[in-house]
PDB file of C-alpha atoms in Angstrom:
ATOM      1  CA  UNK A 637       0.000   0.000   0.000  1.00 52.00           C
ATOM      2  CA  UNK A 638       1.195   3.341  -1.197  1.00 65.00           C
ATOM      3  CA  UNK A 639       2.331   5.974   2.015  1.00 86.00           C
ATOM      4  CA  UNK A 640      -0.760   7.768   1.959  1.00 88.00           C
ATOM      5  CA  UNK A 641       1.419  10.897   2.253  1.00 90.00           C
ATOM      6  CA  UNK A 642       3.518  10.487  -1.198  1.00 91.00           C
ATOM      7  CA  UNK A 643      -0.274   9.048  -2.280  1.00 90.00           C
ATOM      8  CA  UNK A 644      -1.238  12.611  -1.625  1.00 92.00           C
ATOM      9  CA  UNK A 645       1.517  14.683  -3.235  1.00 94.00           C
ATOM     10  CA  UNK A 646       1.242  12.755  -6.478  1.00 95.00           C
ATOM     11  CA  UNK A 647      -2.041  13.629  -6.734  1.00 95.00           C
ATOM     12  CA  UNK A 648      -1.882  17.658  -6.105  1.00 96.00           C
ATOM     13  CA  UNK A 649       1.310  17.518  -8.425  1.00 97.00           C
ATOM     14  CA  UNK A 650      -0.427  19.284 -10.869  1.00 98.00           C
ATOM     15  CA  UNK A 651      -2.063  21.488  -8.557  1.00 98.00           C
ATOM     16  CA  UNK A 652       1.021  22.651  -8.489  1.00 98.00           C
ATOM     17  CA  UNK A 653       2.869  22.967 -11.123  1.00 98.00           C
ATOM     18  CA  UNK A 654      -0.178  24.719 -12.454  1.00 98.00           C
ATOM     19  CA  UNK A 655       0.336  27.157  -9.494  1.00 96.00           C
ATOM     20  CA  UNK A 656       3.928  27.410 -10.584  1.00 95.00           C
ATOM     21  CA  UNK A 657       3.903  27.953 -14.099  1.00 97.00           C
ATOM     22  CA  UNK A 658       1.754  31.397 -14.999  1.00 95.00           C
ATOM     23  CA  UNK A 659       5.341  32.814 -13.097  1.00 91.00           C
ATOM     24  CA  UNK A 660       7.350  31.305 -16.235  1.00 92.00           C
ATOM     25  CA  UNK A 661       4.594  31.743 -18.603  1.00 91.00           C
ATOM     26  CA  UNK A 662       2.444  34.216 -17.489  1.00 85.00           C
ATOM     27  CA  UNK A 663       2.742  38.008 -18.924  1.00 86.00           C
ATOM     28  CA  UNK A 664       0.070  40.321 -21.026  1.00 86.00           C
ATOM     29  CA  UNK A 665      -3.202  40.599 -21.383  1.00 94.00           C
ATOM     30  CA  UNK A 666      -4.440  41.329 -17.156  1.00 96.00           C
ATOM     31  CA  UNK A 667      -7.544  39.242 -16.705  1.00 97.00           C
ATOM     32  CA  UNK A 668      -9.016  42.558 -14.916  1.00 96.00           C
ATOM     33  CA  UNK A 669      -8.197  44.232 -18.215  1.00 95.00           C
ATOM     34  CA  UNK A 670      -7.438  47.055 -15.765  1.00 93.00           C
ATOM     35  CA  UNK A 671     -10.757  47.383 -14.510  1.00 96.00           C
ATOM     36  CA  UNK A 672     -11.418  48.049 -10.437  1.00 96.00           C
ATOM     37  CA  UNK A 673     -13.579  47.109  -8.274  1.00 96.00           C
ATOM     38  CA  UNK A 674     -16.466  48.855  -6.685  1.00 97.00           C
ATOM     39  CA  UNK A 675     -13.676  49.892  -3.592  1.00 96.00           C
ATOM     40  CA  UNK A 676     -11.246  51.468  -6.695  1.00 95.00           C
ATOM     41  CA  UNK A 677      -9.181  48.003  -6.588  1.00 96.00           C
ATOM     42  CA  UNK A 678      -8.322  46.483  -8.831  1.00 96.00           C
ATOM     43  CA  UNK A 679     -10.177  43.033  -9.250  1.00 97.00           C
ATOM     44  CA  UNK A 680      -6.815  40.779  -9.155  1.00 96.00           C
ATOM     45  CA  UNK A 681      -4.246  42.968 -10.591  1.00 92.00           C
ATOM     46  CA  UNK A 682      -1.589  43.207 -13.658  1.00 91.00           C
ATOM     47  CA  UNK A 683      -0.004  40.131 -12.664  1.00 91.00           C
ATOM     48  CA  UNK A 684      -2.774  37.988 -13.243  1.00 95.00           C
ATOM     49  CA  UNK A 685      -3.178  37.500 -17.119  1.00 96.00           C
ATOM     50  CA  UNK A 686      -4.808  35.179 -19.232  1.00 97.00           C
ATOM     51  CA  UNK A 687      -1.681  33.677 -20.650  1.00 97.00           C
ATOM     52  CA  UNK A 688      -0.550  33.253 -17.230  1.00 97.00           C
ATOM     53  CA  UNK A 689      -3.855  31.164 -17.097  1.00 98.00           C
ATOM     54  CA  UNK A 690      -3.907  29.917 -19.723  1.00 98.00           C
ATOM     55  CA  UNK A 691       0.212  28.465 -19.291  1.00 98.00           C
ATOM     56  CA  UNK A 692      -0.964  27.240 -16.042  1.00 98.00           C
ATOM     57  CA  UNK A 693      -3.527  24.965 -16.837  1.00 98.00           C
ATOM     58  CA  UNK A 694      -1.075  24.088 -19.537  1.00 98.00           C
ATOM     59  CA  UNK A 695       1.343  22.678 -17.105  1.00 99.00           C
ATOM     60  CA  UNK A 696      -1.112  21.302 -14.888  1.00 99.00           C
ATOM     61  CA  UNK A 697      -2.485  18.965 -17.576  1.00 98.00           C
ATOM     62  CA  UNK A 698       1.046  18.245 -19.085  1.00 98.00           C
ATOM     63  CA  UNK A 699       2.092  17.156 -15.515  1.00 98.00           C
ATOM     64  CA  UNK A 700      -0.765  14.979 -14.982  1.00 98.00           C
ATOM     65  CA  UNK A 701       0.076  13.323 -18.586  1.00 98.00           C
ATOM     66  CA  UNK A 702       3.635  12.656 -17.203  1.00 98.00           C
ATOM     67  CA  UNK A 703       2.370  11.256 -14.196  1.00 97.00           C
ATOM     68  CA  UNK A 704       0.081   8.806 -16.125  1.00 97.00           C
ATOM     69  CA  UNK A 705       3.178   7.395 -18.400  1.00 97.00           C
ATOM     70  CA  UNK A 706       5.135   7.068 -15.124  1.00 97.00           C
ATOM     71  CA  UNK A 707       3.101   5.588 -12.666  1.00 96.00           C
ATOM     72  CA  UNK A 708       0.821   3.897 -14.824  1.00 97.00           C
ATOM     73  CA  UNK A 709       1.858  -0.168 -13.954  1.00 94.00           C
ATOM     74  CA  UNK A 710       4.018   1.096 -10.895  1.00 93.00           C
ATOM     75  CA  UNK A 711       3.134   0.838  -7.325  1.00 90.00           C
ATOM     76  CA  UNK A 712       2.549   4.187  -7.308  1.00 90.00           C
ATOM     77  CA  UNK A 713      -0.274   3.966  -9.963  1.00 93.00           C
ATOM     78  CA  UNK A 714      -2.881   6.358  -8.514  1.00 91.00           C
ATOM     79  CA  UNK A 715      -6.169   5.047 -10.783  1.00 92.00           C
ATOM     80  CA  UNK A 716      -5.121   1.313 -11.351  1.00 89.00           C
ATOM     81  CA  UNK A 717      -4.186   2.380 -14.882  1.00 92.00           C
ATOM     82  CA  UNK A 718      -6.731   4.766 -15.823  1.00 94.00           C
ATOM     83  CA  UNK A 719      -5.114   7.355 -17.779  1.00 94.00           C
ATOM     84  CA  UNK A 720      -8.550   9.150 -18.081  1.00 96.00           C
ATOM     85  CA  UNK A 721      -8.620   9.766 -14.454  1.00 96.00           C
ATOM     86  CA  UNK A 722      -5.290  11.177 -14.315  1.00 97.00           C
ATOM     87  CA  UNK A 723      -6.435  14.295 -16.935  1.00 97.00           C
ATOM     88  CA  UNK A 724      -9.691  14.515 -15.493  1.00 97.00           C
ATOM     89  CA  UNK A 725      -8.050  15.372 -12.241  1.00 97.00           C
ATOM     90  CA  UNK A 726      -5.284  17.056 -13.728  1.00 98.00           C
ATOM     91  CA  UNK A 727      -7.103  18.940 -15.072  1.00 98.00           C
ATOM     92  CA  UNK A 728      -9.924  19.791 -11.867  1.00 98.00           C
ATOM     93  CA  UNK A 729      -6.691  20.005  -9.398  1.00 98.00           C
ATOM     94  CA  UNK A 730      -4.793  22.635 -12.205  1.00 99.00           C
ATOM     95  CA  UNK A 731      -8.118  25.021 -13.106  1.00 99.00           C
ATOM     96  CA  UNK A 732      -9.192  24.354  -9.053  1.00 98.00           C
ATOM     97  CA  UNK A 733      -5.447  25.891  -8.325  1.00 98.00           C
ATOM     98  CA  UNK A 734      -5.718  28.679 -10.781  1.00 98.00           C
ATOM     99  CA  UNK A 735      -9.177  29.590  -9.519  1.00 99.00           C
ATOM    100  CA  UNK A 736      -8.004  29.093  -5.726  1.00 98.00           C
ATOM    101  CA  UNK A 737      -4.812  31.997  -6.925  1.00 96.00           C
ATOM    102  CA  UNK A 738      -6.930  34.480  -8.550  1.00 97.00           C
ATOM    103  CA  UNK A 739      -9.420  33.733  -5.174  1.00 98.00           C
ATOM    104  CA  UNK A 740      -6.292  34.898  -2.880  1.00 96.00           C
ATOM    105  CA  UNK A 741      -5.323  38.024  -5.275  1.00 95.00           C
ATOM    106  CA  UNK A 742      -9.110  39.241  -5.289  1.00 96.00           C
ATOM    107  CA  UNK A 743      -9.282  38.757  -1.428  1.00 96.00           C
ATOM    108  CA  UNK A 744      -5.621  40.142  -1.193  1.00 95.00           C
ATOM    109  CA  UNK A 745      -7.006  43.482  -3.163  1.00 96.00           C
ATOM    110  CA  UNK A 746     -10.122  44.142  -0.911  1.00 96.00           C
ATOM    111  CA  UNK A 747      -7.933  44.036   1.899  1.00 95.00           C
ATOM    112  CA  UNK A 748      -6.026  46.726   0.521  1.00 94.00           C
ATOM    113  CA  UNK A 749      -3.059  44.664  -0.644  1.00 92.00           C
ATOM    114  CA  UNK A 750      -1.200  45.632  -3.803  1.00 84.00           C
ATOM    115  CA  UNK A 751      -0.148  42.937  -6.370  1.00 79.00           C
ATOM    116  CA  UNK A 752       3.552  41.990  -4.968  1.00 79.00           C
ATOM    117  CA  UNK A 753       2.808  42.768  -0.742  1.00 84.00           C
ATOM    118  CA  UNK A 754       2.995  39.618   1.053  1.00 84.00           C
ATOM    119  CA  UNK A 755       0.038  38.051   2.700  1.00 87.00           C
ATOM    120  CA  UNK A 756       1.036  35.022   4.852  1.00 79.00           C
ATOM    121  CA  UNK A 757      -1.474  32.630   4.151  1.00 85.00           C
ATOM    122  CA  UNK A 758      -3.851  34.486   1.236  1.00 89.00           C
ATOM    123  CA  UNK A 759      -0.443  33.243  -0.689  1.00 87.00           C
ATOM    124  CA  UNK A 760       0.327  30.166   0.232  1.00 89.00           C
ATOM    125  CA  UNK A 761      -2.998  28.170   0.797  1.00 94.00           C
ATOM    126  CA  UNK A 762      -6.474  28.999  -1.421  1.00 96.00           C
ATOM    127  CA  UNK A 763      -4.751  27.591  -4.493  1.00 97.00           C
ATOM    128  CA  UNK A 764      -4.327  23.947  -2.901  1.00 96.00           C
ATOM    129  CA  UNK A 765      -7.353  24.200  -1.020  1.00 95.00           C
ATOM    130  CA  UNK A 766      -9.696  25.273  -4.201  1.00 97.00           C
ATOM    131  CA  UNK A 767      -7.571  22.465  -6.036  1.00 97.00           C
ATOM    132  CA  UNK A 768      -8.694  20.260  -3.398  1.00 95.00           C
ATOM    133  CA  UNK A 769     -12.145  21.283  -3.563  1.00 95.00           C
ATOM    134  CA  UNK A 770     -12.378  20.997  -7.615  1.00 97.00           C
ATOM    135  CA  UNK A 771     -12.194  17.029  -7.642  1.00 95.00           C
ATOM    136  CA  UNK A 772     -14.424  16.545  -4.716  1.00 93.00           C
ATOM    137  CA  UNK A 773     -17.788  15.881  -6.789  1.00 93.00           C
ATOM    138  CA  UNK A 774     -15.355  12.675  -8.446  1.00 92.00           C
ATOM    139  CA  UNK A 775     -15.548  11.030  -5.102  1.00 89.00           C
ATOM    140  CA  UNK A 776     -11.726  11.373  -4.377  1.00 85.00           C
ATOM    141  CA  UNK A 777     -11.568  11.764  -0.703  1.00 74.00           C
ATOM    142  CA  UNK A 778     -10.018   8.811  -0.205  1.00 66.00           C
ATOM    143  CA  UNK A 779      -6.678  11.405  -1.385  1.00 68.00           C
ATOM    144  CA  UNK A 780      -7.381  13.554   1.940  1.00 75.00           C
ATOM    145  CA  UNK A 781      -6.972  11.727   5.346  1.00 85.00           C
ATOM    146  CA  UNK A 782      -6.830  14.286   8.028  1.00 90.00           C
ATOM    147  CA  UNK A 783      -2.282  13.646   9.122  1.00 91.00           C
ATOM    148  CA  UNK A 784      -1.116  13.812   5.327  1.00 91.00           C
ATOM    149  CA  UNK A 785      -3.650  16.714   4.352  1.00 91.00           C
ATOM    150  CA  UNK A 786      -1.952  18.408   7.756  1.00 93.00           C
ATOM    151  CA  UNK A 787       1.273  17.721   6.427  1.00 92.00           C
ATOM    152  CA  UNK A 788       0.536  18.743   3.228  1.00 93.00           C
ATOM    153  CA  UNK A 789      -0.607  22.384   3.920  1.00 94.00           C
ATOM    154  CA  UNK A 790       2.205  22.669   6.528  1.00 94.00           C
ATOM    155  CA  UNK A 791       4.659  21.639   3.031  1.00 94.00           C
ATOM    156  CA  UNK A 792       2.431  24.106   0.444  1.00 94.00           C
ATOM    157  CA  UNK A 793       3.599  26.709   2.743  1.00 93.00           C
ATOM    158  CA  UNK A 794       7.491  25.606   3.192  1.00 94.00           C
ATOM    159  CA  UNK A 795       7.910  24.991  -0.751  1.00 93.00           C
ATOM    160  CA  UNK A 796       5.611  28.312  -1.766  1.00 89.00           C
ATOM    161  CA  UNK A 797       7.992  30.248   0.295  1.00 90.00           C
ATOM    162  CA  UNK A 798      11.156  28.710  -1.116  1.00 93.00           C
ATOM    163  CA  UNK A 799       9.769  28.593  -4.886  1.00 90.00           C
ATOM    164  CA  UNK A 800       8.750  31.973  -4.321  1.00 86.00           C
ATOM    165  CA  UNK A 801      12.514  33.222  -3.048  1.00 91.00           C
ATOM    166  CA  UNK A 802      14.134  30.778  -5.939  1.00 92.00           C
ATOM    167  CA  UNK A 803      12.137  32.490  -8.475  1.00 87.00           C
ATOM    168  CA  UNK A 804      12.542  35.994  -6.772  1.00 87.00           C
ATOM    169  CA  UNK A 805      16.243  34.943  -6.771  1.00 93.00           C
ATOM    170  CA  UNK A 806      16.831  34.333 -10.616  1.00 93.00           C
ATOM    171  CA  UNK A 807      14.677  37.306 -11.331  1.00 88.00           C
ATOM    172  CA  UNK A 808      11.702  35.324 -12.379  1.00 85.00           C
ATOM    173  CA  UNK A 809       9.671  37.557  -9.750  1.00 83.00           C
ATOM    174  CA  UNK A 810       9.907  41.299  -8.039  1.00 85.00           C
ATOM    175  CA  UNK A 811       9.496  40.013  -4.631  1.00 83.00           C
ATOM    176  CA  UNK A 812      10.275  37.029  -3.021  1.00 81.00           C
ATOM    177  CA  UNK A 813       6.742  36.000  -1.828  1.00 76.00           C
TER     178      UNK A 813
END
C-alpha cells in the first residue's frame, strides 16, 4: 500500500505545477483588463493574465500526462491504470489551483493589498485548497486523510515560500513571496 502521504503529493502535483507555471509563462493581457472594483481596486491585478492562465492549466495537464506514463503499472499507480482519471483530475486540481490563486489576489485586493505585498497565508494556501475542492464531486476523498492533508498544507507553505525566493532569486519575480 502506497504511504498515503507520497499518495497525496502525487495527486496535487499538478495542482502545483499549475500554481507554478503562470510565473514562467504568465505576462500580457491582465484578466481585470485594468478594470477596479467597486472599492477602486483592482479586481486581481496586472499580474494575473490570461496567458498566465492559460500556461498554467497548460502545465497542470502536461504534468498529470507525465504522471500517467510514469506511474501507470508502478506501485505508485494512482487510478489502477486509468489514464482518463489522471487528466480529469489534472485537469480539476490545475483550473481548481488557478481559480483558488486568482481567489487569494481578489481577497488580497479588498484588503487593501497591492499585487507583490505579502500576505502570509492568502499566498500560500487557497490555491491547494480550491484544487482540493475541484475534484471533490469525483468522489476522491479517499486522497485527503486528516495527518497527510496536515502535512501537506504545513509543506504548500514551506515549498511556496522557497519557490517563491528561488524564483525571486533568478529574477523570475519582483518580490520574493
Amino acid at each position: 500500500m502506497l504511504d498515503p502521504f507520497v499518495r497525496l503529493l502525487l495527486f496535487i502535483l499538478p495542482a502545483y505545477v499549475a500554481n507554478a507555471a503562470p510565473v514562467v509563462l504568465g505576462g500580457l493581457f491582465p484578466i481585470d483588463g485594468g478594470r477596479r472594483a467597486w472599492d477602486g481596486r483592482p479586481y486581481l491585478g496586472s499580474s494575473k493574465t490570461w496567458l498566465g492562465l492559460a500556461g498554467g492549466l497548460v502545465a497542470g495537464l502536461l504534468a498529470a500526462v507525465l504522471e500517467a506514463h510514469l506511474l501507470i503499472g508502478t506501485p505508485y499507480d494512482l487510478w489502477a491504470g486509468q489514464g482518463s482519471w489522471y487528466l480529469l483530475t489534472g485537469l480539476l486540481l490545475s483550473a481548481g489551483a488557478l481559480a483558488g490563486d486568482l481567489l487569494g489576489s481578489f481577497a488580497k485586493r479588498r484588503l487593501g493589498l497591492g499585487a507583490g505585498q505579502a500576505s502570509w497565508l492568502l499566498d500560500q494556501l487557497p490555491f491547494v485548497l480550491v484544487a482540493m475542492l475541484a475534484v471533490l464531486p469525483l468522489g476522491v476523498t479517499f486522497q485527503f486523510e486528516p495527518l497527510p492533508l496536515a502535512a501537506l498544507l504545513v509543506l504548500t507553505v514551506v515549498l511556496h515560500r522557497a519557490a517563491n525566493w528561488l524564483a525571486h532569486r533568478s529574477g523570475l519575480k519582483k518580490v520574493p513571496w
